[in-house]
Coordinates of C-alpha atoms in Angstrom, one line a residue:
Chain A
X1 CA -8.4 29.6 2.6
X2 CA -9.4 33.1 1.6
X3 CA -13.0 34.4 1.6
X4 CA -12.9 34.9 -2.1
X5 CA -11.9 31.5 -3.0
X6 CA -14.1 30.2 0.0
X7 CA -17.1 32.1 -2.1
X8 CA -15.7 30.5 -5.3
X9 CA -16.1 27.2 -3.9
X10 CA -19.7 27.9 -2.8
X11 CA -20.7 29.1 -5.5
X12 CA -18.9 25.9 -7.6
X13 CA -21.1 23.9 -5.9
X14 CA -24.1 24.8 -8.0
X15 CA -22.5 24.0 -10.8
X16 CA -21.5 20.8 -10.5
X17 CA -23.3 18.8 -13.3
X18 CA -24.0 16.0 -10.6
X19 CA -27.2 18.5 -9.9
X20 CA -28.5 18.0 -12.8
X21 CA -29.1 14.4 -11.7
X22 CA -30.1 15.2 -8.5
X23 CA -33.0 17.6 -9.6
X24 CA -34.4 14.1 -12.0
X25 CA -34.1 11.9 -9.0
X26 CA -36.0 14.2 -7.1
X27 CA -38.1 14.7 -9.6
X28 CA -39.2 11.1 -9.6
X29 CA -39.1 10.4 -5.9
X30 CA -41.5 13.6 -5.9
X31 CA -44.4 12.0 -8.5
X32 CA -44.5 8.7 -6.1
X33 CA -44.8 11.2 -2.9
X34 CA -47.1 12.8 -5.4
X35 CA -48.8 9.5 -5.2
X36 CA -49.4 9.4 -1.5
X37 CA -50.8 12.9 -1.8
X38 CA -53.5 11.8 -4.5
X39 CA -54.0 8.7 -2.6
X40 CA -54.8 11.0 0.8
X41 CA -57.2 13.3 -1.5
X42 CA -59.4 9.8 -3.3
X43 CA -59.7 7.9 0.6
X44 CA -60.6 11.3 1.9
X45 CA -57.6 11.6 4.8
X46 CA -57.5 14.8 4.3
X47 CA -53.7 15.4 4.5
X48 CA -52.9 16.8 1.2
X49 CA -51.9 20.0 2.5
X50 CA -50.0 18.9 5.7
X51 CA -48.5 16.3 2.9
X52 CA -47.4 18.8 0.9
X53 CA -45.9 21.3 3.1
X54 CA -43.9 18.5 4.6
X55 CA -42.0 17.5 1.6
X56 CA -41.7 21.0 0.3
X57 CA -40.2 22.3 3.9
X58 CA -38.2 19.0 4.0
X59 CA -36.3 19.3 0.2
X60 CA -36.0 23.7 1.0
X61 CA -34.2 22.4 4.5
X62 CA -32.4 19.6 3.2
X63 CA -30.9 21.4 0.1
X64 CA -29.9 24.7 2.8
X65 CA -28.4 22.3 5.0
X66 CA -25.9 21.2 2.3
X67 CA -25.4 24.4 1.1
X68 CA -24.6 25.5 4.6
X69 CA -22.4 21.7 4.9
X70 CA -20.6 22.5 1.7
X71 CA -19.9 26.2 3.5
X72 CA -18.4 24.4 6.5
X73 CA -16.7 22.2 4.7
X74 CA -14.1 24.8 2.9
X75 CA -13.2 26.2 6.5
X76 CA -9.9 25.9 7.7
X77 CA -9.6 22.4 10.1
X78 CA -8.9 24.9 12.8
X79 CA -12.8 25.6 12.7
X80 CA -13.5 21.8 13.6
X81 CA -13.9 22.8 17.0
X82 CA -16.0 25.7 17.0
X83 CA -18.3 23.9 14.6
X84 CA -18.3 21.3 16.9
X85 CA -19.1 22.9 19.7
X86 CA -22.2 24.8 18.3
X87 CA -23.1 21.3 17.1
X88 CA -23.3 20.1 21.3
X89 CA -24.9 23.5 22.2
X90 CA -27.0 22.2 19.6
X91 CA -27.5 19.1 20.6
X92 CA -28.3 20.3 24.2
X93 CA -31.0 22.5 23.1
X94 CA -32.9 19.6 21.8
X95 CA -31.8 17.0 24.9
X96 CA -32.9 19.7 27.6
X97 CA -36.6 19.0 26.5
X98 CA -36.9 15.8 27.7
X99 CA -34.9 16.2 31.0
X100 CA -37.6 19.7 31.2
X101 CA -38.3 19.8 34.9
X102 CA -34.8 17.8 35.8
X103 CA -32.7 21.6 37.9
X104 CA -29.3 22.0 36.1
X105 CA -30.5 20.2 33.1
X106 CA -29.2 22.3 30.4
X107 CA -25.9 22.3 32.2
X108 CA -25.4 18.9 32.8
X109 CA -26.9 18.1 29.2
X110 CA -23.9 20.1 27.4
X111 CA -21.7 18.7 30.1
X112 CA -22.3 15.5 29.2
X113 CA -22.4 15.8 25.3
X114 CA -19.3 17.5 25.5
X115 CA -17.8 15.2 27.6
X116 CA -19.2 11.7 25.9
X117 CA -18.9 12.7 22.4
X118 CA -16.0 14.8 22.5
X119 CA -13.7 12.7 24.2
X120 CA -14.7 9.9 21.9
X121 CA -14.0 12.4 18.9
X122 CA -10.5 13.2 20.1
X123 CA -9.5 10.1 20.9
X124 CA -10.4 8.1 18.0
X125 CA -8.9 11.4 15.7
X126 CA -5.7 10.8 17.4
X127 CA -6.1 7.2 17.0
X128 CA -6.2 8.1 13.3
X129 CA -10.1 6.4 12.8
X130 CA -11.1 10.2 12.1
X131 CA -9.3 11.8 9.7
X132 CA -7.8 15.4 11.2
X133 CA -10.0 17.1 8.5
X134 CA -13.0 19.3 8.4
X135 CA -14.4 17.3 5.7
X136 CA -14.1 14.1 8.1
X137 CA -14.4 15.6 11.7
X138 CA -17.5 17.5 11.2
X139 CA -19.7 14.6 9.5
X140 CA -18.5 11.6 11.7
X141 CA -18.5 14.3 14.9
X142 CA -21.2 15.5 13.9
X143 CA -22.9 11.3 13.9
X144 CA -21.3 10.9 17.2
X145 CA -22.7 13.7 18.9
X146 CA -26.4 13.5 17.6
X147 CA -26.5 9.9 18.6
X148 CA -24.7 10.7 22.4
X149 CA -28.0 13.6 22.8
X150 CA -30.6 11.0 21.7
X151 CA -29.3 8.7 24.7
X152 CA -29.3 12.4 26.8
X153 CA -32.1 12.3 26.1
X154 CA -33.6 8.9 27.4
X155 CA -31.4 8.6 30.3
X156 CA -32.7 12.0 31.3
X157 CA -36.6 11.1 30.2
X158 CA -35.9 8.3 32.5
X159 CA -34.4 9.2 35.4
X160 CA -37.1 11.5 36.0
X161 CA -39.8 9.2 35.4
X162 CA -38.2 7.4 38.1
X163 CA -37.6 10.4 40.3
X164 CA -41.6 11.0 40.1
X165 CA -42.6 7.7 40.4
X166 CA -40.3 6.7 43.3
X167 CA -40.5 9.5 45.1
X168 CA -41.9 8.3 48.8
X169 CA -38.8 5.3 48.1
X170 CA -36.2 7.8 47.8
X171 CA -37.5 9.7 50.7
X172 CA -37.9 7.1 53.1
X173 CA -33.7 6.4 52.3
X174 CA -33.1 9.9 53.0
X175 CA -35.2 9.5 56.0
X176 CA -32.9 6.9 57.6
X177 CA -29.8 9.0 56.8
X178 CA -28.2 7.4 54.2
X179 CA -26.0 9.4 51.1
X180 CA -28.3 10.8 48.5
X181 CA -26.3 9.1 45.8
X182 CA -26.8 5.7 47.4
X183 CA -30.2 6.0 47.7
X184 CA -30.9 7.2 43.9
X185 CA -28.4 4.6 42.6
X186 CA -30.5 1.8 41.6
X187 CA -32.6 4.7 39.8
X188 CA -29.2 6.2 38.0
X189 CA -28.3 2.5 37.2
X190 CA -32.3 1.9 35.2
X191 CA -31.7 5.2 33.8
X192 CA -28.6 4.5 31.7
X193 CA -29.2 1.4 31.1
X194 CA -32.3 2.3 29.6
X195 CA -30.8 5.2 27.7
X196 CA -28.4 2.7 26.1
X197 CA -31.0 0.1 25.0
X198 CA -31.4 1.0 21.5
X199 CA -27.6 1.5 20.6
X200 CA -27.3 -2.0 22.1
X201 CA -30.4 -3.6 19.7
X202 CA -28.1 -1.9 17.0
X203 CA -25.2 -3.2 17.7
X204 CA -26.5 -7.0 18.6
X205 CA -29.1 -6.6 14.8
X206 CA -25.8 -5.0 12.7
X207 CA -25.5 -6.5 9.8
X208 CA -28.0 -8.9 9.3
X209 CA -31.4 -6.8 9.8
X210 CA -29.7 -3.5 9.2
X211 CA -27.2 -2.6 7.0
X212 CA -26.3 0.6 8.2
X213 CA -26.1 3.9 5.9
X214 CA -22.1 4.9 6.1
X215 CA -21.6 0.7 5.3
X216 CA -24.2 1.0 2.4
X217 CA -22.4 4.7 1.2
X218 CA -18.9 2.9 1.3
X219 CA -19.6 -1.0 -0.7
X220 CA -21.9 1.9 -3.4
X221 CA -18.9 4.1 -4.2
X222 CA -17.0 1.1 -4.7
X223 CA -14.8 0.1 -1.4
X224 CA -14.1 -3.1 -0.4
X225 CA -17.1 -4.2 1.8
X226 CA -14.8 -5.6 4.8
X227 CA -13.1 -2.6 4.9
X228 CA -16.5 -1.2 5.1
X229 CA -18.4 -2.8 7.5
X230 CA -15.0 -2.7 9.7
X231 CA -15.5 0.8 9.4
X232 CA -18.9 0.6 10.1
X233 CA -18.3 -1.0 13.1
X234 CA -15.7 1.3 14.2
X235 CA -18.7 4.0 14.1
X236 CA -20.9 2.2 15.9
X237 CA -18.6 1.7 18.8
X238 CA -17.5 5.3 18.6
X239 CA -21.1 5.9 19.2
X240 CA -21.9 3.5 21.9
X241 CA -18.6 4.8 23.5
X242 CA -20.3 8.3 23.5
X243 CA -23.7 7.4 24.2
X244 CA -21.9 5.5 26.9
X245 CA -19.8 8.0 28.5
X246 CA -22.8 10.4 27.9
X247 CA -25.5 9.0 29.8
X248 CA -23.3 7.7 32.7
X249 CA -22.5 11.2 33.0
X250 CA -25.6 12.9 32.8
X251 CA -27.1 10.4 35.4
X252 CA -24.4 10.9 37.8
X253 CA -24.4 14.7 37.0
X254 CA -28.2 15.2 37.1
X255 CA -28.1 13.0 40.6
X256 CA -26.2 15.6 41.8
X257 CA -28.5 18.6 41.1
X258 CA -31.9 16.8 42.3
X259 CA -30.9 17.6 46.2
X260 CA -30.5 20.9 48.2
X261 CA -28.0 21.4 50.3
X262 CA -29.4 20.0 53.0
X263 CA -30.2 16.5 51.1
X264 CA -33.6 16.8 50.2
X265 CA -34.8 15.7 47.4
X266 CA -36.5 18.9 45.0
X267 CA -39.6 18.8 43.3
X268 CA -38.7 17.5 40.1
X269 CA -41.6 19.0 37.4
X270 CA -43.8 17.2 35.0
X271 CA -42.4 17.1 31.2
X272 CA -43.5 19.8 28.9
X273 CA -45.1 18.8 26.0
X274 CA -42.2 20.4 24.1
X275 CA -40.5 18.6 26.2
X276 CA -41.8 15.4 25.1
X277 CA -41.2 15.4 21.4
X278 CA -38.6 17.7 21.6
X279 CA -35.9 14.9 20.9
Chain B
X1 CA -50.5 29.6 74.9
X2 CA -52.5 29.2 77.6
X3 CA -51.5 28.7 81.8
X4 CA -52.4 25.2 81.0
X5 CA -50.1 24.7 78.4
X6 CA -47.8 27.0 80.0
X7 CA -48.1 24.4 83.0
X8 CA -47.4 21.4 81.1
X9 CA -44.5 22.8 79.3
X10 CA -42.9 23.8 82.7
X11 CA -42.5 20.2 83.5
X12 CA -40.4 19.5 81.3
X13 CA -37.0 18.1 82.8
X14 CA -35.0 17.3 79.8
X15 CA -35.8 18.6 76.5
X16 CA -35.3 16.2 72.9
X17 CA -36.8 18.4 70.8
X18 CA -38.0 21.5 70.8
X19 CA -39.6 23.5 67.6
X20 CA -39.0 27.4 67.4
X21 CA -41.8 29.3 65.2
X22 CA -41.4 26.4 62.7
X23 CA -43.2 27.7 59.5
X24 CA -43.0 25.9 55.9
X25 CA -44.5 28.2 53.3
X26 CA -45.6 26.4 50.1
X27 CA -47.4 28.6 46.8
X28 CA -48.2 31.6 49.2
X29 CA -50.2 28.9 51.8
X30 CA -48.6 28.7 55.1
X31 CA -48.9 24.6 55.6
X32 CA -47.2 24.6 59.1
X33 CA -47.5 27.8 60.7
X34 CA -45.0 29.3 63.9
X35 CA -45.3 25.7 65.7
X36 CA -43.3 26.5 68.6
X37 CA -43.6 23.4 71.3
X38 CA -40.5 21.4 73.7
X39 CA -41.0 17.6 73.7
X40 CA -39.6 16.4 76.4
X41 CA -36.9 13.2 76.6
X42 CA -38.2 9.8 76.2
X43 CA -42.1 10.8 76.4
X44 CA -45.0 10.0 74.0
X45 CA -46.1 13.5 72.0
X46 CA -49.3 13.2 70.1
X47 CA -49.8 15.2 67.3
X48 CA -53.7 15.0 66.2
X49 CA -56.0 17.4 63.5
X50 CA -58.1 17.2 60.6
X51 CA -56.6 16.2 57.3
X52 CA -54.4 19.2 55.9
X53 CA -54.0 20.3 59.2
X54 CA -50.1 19.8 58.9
X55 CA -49.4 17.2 61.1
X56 CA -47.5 15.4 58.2
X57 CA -45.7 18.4 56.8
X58 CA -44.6 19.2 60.9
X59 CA -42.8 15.7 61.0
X60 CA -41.2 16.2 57.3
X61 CA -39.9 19.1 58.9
X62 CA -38.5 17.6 62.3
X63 CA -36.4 15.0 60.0
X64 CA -36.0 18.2 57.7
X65 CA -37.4 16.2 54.9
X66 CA -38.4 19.5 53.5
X67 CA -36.2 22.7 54.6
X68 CA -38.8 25.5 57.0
X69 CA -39.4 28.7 56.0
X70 CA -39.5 30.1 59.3
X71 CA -38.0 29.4 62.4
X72 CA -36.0 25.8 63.3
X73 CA -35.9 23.1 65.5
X74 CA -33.4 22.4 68.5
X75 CA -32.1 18.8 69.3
X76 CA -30.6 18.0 72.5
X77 CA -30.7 22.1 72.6
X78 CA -28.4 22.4 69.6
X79 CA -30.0 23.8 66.3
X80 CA -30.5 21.2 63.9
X81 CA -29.2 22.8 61.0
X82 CA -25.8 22.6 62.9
X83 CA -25.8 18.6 62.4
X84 CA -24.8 16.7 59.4
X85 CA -28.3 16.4 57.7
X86 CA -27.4 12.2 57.5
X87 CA -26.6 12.5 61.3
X88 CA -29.5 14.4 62.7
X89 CA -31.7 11.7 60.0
X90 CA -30.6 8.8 62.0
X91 CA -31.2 10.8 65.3
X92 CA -34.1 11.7 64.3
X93 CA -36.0 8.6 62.6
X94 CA -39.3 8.8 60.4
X95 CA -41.9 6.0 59.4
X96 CA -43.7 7.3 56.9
X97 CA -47.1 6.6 56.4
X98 CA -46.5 5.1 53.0
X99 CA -44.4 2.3 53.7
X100 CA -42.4 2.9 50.5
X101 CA -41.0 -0.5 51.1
X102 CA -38.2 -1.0 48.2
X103 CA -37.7 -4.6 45.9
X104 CA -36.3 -7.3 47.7
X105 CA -36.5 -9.5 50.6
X106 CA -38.0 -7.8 54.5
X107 CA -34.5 -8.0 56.2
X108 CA -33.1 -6.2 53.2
X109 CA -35.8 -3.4 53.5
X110 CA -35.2 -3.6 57.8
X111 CA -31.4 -3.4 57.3
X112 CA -31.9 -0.5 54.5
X113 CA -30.7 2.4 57.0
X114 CA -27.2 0.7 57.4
X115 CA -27.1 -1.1 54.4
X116 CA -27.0 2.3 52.3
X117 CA -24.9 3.9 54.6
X118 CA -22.4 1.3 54.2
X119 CA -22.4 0.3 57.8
X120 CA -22.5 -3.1 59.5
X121 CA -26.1 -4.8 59.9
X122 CA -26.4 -5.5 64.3
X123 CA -28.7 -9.2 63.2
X124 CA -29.6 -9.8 67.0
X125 CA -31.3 -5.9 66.9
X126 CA -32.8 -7.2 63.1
X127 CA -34.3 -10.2 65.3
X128 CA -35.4 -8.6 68.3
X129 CA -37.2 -6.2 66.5
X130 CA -39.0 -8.5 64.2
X131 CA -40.4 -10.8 67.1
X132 CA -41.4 -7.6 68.9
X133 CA -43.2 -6.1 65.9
X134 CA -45.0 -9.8 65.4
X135 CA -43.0 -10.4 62.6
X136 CA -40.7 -13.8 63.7
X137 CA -40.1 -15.9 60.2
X138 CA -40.7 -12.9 57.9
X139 CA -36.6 -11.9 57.2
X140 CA -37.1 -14.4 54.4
X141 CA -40.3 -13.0 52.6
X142 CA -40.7 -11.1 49.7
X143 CA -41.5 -7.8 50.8
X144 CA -43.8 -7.2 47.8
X145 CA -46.0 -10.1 49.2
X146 CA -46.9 -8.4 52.4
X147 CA -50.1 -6.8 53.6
X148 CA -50.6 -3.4 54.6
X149 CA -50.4 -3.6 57.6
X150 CA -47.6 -5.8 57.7
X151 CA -45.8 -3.4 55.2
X152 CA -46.2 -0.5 57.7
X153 CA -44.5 -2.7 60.7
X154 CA -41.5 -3.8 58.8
X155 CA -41.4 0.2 58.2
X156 CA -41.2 0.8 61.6
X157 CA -38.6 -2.0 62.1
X158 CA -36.5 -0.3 59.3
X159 CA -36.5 2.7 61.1
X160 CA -35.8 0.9 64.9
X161 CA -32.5 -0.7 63.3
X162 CA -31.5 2.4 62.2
X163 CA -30.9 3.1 65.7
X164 CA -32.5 6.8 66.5
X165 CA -33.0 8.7 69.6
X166 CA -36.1 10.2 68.7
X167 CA -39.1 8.6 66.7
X168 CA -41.6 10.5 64.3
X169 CA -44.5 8.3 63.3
X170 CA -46.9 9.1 61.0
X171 CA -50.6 6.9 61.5
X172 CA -48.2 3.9 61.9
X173 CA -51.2 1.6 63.0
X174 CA -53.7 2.8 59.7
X175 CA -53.5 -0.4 58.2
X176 CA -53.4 -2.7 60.9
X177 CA -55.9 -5.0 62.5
X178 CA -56.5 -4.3 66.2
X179 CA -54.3 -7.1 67.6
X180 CA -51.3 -5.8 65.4
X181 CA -52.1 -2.3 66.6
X182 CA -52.1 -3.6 70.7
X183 CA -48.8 -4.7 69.5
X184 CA -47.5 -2.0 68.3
X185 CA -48.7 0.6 71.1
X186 CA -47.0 -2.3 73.5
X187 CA -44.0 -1.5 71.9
X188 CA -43.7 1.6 71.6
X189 CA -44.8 2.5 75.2
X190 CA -41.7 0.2 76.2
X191 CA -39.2 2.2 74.3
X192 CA -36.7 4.8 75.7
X193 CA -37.4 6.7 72.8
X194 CA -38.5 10.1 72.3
X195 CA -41.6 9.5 70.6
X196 CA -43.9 12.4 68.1
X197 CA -46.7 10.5 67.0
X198 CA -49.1 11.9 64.4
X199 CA -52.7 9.7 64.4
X200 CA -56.1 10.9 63.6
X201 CA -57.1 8.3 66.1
X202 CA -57.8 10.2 68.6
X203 CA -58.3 7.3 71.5
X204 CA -54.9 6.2 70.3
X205 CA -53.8 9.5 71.5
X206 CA -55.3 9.1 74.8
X207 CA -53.8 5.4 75.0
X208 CA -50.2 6.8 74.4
X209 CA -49.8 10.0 74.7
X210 CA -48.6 12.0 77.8
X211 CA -49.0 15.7 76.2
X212 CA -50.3 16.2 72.7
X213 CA -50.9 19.0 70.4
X214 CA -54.4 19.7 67.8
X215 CA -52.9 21.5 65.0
X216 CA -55.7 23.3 62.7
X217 CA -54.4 24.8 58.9
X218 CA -51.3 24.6 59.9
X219 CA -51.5 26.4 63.6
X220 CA -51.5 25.4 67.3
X221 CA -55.0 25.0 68.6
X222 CA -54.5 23.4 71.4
X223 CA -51.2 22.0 73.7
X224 CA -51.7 20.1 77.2
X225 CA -52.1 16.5 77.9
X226 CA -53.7 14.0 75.8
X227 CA -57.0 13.9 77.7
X228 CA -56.9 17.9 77.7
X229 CA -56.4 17.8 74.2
X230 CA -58.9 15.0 72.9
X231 CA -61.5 15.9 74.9

């Protein structure tokens, strides 16, 4: 597509009369936030302005984002990748917070997005789940690879907690001369199966507490719910896969980087407090 | 060093261990400063100080726990750095003075050093070295159940099963009551092991020790027998 009609189609956007709607529903979902600002003002919380820069900051994001989204979106499929891939530098950004005092943590981070979410990616586009197109790839890729650095993130959170807490345990292993990766294993094995924890409540509560938003999206434009929540399963597995693939890697990867040379275990640092709502 | 210490070195016939201007520099503060001292085969070497003297951060660095800054150490005349670092670990044994005992049953924390490596467990050495340490009937037990004392012996039996040449002890006998201790000092009088013991009981040091060493921030003060040293 050329950058003239790519411009045209931006610019089509705003004049789609399904705006006009949108600007009245926020409209009224604004008066009841409204709501909680006067309520915040009468019991004297004093969080009228922190209220209100939130959902002002939130709608001027949100409404960029999909501008930016409905930019992507007219790209040639070609670009799937490269968006992709800024997507996992992204998402390893955000993950290297947490793992903040882990060595090698940014590169084992995008390692391990990369490889956990885009091998799930590739093989479920070839498997035809993922439709080959930008419009498909980037939002479901995009899903996939936010949900594999949120369980980065915890496997890393936790591995180091267990690195600082078990410290004199792992050393007394080395001590005896046994293999730095036996030693840590137990501690790789808590970490991912921490990390994996809440994509496993997920899975086990689908459909019955939570009726998860792709599922919703589907049955409200009209598909036929089976087909839907077969779908919808088909996502969440795609993301367990990832998270999966993601945090076993990471752990193993990150294992690797905690010794020198000469198999002693480095100090491993303290988080930041970036680092801990970072993710 | 003095003709004293220059005397007792000189006796040496065999050398374990010997440490060459060993230095470990942490933030800009010199914790363990040019130790240079032989220990000979099979003798008792105290290591005694005030707290944050270095005595800990000198056995860290005999196991190379923690890489020096400065200098090395030789074993058997060969530089250590020269041996696999799981090799000269098992050669070169450390009890810790924290225990650091791991989840599970005592003869799975005694048979740790060969369990992670993958190795077959020698039971009859598990046993013997139980009933030695006082500890006949306690394979069984929960290690999380013991005492401290009892915690710090199975530590030393973990490290005795492992099968090394030379020991490093750091205050093995802090926790325990004096009849464990006599025990303990039994034992490890009766070993053909090198022994480097740290203690800050200094009549422990006279008990055991043939030659000892008072470190002070990090640096020699004194090297010559145990009596010389203590007094």
């Amino acid at each position: 597509m050329s950058a003239v009609a790519q411009a045209a189609e931006f610019a089509d956007q705003f004049r789609d009369p399904v705006l006009a709607k949108g600007v009245s529903q926020v409209a009224t979902a604004t008066v009841l936030a409204a709501l909680v600002v006067g309520v915040s003002r009468l019991r004297g919380l004093d969080l009228e302005r922190e209220l209100g820069v939130a959902l002002t900051r939130g709608l001027v994001q949100i409404v960029a984002m999909g501008s930016i989204v409905g930019v992507l979106l007219t790209v040639d499929f070609v670009w799937s990748g490269a968006i992709l891939l800024l997507m996992i530098g992204g998402a390893t950004w955000i993950s290297k917070n947490r793992g903040e005092g882990l060595p090698g943590v940014v590169r084992v981070s995008f390692a391990a997005i990369a490889f956990g979410a885009g091998l799930v990616i590739v093989v479920m586009t070839i498997a035809g789940a993922i439709e080959p197109t930008v419009r498909n790839l980037v939002p479901v890729g995009s899903m996939i690879i936010a949900n594999s650095m949120q369980i980065n993130s915890l496997a890393l959170d936790r591995f180091r907690g267990e690195l600082r807490s078990n410290r004199a345990e792992i050393e007394a292993g080395l001590a005896l001369g046994a293999p730095p990766s036996a030693v840590i294993a137990e501690h790789v094995r808590t970490g991912v199966r921490a990390s994996l924890i809440p994509i496993v409540d997920s899975l086990k509560s689908l459909g019955w507490v939570w009726i998860p938003g792709i599922m919703a999206g589907m049955i409200l434009s009209g598909e036929n719910p089976i087909y839907a929540a077969l779908y919808q399963f088909v996502i969440m597995a795609m993301i367990f896969g990832a998270g999966g693939l993601t945090s076993v890697t990471s752990s193993l990867l990150i294992g690797t980087y905690v010794f020198t040379d000469a198999e002693q275990l480095k100090e491993i640092g303290d988080a930041t407090d970036d680092g801990a709502s970072g993710a | 060093m003095s003709p004293e210490h220059r005397k007792a070195e000189s006796r040496s016939p065999s050398i374990k261990l010997e440490a060459r201007e060993l230095t470990r520099v942490v933030d800009g503060v010199r914790i363990v400063d040019s130790i240079s001292v032989r220990i000979r085969e099979f003798e008792v070497f105290v290591v005694v100080g005030p707290s944050g003297s270095g005595k800990s951060s000198f056995l860290r660095l005999l196991n190379r726990l923690d890489e020096p800054t400065e200098g090395t150490v030789l074993l058997d005349g060969v530089d250590y750095r020269e041996y696999p670092p799981r090799e000269l670990r098992k050669r070169v044994g450390l009890v810790p003075q924290d225990p650091a005992l791991v989840d599970g049953s005592v003869y799975e924390n005694v048979v740790r050093g060969p369990g992670l490596r993958g190795e077959a467990v020698d039971d009859r050495r598990v046993e013997t070295t139980l009933r030695r340490l006082g500890l006949d009937g306690y394979a069984e037990r929960d290690a999380a159940d013991l005492s401290g004392g009892e915690a710090q012996r199975v530590a030393l039996a973990r490290t005795l099963v492992n099968g090394p040449e030379v020991l490093l002890l750091d205050e093995p006998t802090s926790s325990l009551d004096s009849r464990a201790e006599a025990r303990v000092e039994s034992l490890l009088r009766d070993l053909s092991l090198t022994v480097v013991l740290v203690t800050h009981d200094e009549r422990q040091a006279e008990r055991l020790g043939e030659r000892a060493m008072r470190l002070r921030d990090g640096r020699v003060e004194r090297i010559g027998t145990a009596r010389e040293v203590v007094a």
